[in-house]
mmCIF file of C-alpha atoms in Angstrom:
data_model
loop_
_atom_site.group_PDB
_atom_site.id
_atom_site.type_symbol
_atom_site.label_atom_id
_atom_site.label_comp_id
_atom_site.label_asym_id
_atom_site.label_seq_id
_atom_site.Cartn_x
_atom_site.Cartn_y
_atom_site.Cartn_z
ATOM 1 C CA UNK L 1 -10.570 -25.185 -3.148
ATOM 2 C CA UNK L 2 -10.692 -25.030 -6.906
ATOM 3 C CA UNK L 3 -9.367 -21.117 -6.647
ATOM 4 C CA UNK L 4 -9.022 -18.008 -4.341
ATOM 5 C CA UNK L 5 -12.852 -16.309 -4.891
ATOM 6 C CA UNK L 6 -11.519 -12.549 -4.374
ATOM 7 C CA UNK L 7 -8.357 -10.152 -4.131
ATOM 8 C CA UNK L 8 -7.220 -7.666 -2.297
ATOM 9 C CA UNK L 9 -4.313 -5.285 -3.361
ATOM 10 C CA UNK L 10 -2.192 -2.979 -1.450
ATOM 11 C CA UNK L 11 -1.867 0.283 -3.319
ATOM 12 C CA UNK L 12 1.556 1.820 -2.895
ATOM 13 C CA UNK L 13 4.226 -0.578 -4.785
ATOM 14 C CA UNK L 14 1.433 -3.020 -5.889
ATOM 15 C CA UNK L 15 -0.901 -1.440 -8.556
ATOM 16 C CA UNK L 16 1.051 2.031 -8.536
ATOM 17 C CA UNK L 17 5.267 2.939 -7.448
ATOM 18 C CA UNK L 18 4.966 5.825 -5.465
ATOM 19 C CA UNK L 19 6.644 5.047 -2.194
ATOM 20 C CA UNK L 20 9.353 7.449 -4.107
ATOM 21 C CA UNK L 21 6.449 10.264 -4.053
ATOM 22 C CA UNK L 22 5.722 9.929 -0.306
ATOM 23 C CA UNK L 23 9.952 9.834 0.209
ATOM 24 C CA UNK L 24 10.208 13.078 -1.581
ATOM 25 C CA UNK L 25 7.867 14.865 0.332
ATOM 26 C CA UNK L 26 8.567 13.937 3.543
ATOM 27 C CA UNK L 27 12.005 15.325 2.544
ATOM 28 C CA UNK L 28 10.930 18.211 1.681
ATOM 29 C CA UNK L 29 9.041 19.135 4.499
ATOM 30 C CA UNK L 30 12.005 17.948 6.604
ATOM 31 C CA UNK L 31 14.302 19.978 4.278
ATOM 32 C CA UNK L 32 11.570 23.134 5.021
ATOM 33 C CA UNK L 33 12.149 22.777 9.341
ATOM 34 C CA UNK L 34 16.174 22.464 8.407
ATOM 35 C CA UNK L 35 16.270 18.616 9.631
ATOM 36 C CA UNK L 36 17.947 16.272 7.509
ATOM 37 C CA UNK L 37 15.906 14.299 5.079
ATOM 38 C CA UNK L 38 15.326 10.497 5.586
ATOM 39 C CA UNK L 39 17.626 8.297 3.493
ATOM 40 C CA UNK L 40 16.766 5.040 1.575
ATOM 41 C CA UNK L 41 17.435 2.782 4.561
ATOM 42 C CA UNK L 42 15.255 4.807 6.804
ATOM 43 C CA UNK L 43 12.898 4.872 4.425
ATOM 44 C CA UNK L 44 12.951 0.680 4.282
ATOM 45 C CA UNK L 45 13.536 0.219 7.972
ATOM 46 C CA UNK L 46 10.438 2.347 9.541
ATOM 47 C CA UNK L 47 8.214 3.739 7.609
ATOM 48 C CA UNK L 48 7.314 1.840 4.239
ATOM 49 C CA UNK L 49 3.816 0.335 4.416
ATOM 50 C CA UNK L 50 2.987 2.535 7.565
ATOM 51 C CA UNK L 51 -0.128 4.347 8.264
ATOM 52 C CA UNK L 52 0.267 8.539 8.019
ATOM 53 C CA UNK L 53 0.087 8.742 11.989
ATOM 54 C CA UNK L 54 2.904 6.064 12.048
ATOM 55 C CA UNK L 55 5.148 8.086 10.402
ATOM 56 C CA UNK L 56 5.008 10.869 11.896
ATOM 57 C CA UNK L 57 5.180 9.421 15.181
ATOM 58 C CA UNK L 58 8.173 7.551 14.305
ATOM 59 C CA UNK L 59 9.625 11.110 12.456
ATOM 60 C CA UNK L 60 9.425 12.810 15.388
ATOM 61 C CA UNK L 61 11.342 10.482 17.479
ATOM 62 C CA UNK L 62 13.971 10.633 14.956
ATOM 63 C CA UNK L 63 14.425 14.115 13.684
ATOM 64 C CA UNK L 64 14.330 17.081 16.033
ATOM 65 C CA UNK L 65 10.091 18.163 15.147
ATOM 66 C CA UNK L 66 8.968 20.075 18.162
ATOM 67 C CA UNK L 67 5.589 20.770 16.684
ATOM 68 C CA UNK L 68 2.331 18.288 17.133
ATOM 69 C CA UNK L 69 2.222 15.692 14.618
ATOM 70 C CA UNK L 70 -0.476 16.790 13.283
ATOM 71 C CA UNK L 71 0.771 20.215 12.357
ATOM 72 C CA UNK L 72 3.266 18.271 10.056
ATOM 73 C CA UNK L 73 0.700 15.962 8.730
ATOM 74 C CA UNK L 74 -1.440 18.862 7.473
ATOM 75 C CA UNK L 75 1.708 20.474 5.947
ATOM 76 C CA UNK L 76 2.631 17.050 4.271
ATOM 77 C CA UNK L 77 -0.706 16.419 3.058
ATOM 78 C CA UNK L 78 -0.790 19.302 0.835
ATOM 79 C CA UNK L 79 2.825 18.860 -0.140
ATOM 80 C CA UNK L 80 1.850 15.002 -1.321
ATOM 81 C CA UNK L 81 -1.307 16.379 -3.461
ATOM 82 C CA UNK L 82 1.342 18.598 -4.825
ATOM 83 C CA UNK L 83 4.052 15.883 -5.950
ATOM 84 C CA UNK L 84 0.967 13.304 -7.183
ATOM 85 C CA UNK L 85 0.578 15.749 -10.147
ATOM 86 C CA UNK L 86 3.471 13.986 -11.302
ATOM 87 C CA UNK L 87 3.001 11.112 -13.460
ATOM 88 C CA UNK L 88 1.665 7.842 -11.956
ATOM 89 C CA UNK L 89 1.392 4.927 -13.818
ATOM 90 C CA UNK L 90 -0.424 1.444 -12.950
ATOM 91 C CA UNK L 91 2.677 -1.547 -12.104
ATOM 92 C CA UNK L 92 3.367 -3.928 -14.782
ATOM 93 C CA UNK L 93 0.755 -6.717 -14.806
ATOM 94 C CA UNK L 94 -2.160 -5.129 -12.442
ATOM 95 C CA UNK L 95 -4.375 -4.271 -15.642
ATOM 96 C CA UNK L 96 -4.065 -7.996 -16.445
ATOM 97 C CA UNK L 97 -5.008 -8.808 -13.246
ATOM 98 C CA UNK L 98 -7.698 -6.830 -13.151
ATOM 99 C CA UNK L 99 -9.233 -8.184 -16.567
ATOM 100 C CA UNK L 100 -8.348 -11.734 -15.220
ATOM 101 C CA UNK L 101 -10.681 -11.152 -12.448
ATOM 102 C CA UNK L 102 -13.581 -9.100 -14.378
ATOM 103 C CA UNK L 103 -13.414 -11.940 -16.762
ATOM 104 C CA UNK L 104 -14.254 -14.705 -14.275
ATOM 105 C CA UNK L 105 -16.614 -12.131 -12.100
ATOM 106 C CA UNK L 106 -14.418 -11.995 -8.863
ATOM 107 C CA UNK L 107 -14.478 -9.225 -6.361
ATOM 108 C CA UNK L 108 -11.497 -6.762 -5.907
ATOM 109 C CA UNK L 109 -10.862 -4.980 -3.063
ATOM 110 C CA UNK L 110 -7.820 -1.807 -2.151
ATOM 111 C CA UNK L 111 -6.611 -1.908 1.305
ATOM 112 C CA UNK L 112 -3.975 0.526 1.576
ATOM 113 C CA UNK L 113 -2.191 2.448 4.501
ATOM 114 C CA UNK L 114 -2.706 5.610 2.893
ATOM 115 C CA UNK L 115 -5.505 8.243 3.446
ATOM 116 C CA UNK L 116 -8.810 7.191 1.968
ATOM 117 C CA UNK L 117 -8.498 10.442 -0.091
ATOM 118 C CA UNK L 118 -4.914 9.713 -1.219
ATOM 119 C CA UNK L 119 -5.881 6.404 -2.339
ATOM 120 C CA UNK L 120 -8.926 7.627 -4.449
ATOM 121 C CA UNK L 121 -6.697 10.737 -6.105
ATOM 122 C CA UNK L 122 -4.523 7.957 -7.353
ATOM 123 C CA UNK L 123 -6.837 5.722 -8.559
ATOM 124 C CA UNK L 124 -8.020 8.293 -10.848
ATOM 125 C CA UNK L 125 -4.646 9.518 -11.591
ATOM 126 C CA UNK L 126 -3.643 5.583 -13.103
ATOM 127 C CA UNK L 127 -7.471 5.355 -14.672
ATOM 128 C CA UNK L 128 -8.481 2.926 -12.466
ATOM 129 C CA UNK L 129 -11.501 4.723 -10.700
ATOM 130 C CA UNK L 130 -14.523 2.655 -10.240
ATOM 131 C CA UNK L 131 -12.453 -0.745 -11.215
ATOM 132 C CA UNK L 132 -12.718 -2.159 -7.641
ATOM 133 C CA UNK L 133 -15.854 -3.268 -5.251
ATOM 134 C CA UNK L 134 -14.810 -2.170 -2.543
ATOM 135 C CA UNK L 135 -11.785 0.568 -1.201
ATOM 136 C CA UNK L 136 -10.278 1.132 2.507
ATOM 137 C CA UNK L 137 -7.244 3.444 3.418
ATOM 138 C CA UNK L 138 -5.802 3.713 6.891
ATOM 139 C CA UNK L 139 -8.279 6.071 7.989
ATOM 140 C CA UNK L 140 -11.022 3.561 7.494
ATOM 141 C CA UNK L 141 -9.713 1.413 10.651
ATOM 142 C CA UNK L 142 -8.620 1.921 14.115
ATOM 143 C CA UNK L 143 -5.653 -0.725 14.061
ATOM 144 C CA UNK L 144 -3.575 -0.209 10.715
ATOM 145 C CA UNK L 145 -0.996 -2.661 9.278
ATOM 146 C CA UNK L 146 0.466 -4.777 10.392
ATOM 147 C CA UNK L 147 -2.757 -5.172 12.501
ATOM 148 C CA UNK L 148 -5.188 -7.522 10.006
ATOM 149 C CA UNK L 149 -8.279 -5.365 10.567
ATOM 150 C CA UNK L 150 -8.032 -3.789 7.020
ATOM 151 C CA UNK L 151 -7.852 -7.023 5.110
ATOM 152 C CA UNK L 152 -10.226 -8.487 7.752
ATOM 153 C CA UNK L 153 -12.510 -5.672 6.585
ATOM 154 C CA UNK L 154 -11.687 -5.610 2.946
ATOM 155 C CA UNK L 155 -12.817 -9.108 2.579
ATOM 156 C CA UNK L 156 -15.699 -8.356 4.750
ATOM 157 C CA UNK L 157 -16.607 -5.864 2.223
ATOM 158 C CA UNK L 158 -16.400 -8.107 -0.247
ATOM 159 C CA UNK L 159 -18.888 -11.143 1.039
ATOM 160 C CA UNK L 160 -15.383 -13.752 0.786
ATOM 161 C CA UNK L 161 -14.024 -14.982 4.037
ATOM 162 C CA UNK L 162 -10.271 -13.748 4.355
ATOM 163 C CA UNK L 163 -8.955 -17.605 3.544
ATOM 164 C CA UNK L 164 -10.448 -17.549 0.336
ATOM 165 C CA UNK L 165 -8.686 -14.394 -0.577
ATOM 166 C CA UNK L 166 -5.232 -13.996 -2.172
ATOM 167 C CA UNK L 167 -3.675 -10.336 -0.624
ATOM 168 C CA UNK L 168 -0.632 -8.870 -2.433
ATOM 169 C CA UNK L 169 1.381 -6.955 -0.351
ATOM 170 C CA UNK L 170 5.240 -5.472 -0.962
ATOM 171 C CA UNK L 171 6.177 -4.582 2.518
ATOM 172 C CA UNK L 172 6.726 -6.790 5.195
ATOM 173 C CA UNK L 173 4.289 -4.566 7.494
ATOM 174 C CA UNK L 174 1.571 -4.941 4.576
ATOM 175 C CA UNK L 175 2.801 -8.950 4.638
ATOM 176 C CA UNK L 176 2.143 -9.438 8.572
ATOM 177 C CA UNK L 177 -1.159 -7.494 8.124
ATOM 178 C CA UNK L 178 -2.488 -9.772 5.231
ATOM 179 C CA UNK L 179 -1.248 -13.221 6.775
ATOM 180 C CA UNK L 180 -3.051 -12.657 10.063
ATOM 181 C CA UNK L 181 -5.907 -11.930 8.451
ATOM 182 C CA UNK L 182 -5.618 -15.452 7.039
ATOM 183 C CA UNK L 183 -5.273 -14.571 3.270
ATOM 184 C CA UNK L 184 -3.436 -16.119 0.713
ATOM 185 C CA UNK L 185 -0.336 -13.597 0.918
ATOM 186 C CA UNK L 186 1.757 -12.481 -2.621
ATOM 187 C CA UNK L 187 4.801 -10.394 -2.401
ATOM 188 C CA UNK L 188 5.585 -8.293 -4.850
ATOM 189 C CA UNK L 189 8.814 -6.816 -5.183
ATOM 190 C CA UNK L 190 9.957 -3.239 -5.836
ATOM 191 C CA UNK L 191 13.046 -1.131 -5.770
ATOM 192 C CA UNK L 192 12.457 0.437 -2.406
ATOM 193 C CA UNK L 193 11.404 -3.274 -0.673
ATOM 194 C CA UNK L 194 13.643 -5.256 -2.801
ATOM 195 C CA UNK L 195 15.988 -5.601 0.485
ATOM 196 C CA UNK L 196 13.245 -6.225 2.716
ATOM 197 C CA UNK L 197 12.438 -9.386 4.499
ATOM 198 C CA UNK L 198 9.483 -10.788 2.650
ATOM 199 C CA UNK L 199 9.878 -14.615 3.585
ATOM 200 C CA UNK L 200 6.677 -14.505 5.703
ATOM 201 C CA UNK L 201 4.540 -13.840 2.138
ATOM 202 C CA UNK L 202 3.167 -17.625 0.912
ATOM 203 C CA UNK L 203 4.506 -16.955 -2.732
ATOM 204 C CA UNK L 204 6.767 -13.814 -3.802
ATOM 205 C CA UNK L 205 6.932 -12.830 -7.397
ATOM 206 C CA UNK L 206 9.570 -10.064 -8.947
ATOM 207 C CA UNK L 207 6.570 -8.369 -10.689
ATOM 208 C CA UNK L 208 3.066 -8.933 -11.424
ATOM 209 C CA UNK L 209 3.096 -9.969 -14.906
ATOM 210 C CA UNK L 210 4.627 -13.414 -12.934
ATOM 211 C CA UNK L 211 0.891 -14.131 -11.372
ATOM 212 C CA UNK L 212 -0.604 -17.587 -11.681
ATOM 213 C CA UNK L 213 -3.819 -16.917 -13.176
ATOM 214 C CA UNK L 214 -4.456 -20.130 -12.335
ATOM 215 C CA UNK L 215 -5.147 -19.527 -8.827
ATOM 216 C CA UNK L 216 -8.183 -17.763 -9.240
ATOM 217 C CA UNK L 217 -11.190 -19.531 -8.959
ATOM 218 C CA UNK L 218 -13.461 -19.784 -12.130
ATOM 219 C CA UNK L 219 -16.464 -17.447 -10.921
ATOM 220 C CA UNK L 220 -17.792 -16.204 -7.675
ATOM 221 C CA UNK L 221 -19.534 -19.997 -6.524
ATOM 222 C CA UNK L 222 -16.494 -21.841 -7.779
#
């Protein structure tokens, strides 16, 4: 293969850091029902690269929640809207990226664990609305990471067959997810992953600006 012919990012600790903004309002929720908040390790252990059902499933096992799930979900929903008014920045080397691949006229595709919704308010927030072909968030598939079926889908999406796509991933959910699809699998690391088992990725890099342009191919029919 002369290059991968597509590329499909994670969102949360590949084009934008906000694992913190997720951590802060799940603790502050938590805080709100007098349970105590879930530390860094936590944090790492069960619940980065998750779907939204995921965590709260796994929350309730560990902190004493009586209510449904999705009484919390609701609750945490608004209180993430609330904490994305913060400042949100794209991750060093994704607007690079990004031109790389407009330059050579490859597809992009999101395919994040978050909410659909989530994944489109931050977008905007980081000016990158409209700068990808195709976007899926958790809610767009029945079996989320580390299941394939969102890559599987993503590259779907995209016309490329999943082996001729490079993934880039952080977490080693998102990781397990993107190999089993068959893609080309980047690890990025971050401050809240930077612990984290990422040996299963094919190539990990310490940020983005690191990325081999050449392994992209040289236009769509390369």
């Amino acid at each position: 293969m002369a290059g991968y012919r597509a590329i499909l990012f994670d969102m949360d600790g590949v084009l934008v850091d906000s694992e913190p903004l997720f951590l802060s309002a799940i603790n502050r929720l938590l805080v709100q029902e007098g349970v105590e908040p879930v530390s860094v390790k936590e944090n790492e252990e069960f619940l980065i690269g998750t779907t939204i059902n995921e965590t709260w499933r796994v929350l309730k096992l560990k902190r004493p929640l009586p209510l449904p799930a999705a009484d919390y979900i609701e609750r945490y929903d608004a209180i993430v809207r609330e904490v994305m008014m913060e400042e949100l920045a794209p991750q060093p080397g994704v607007r690079e990226l990004i031109d790389a691949c407009n330059q050579r006229g490859l597809p992009k595709a999101v395919a994040s664990s978050s909410l659909h919704m989530w994944v489109d308010l931050k977008l905007n927030a980081i000016g990158l609305s409209g700068a990808f072909d195709a976007v899926l968030g958790g809610d767009d598939v029945s079996r989320g990471k580390p299941e394939p079926e969102i890559y599987v889908k993503a590259a779907e999406r995209l016309g490329v067959p999943p082996a001729e796509c490079i993934a880039i991933e952080d977490s080693p959910i998102g990781i397990s997810a993107a190999v089993a699809s068959g893609a080309y699998t980047i690890a990025v690391r971050t401050e809240y992953t930077r612990n984290l088992d990422v040996s299963q990725a094919h190539t990990v890099l310490e940020t983005l600006e690191d990325f081999d342009m050449a392994l992209l191919a040289d236009g769509p029919g390369s």
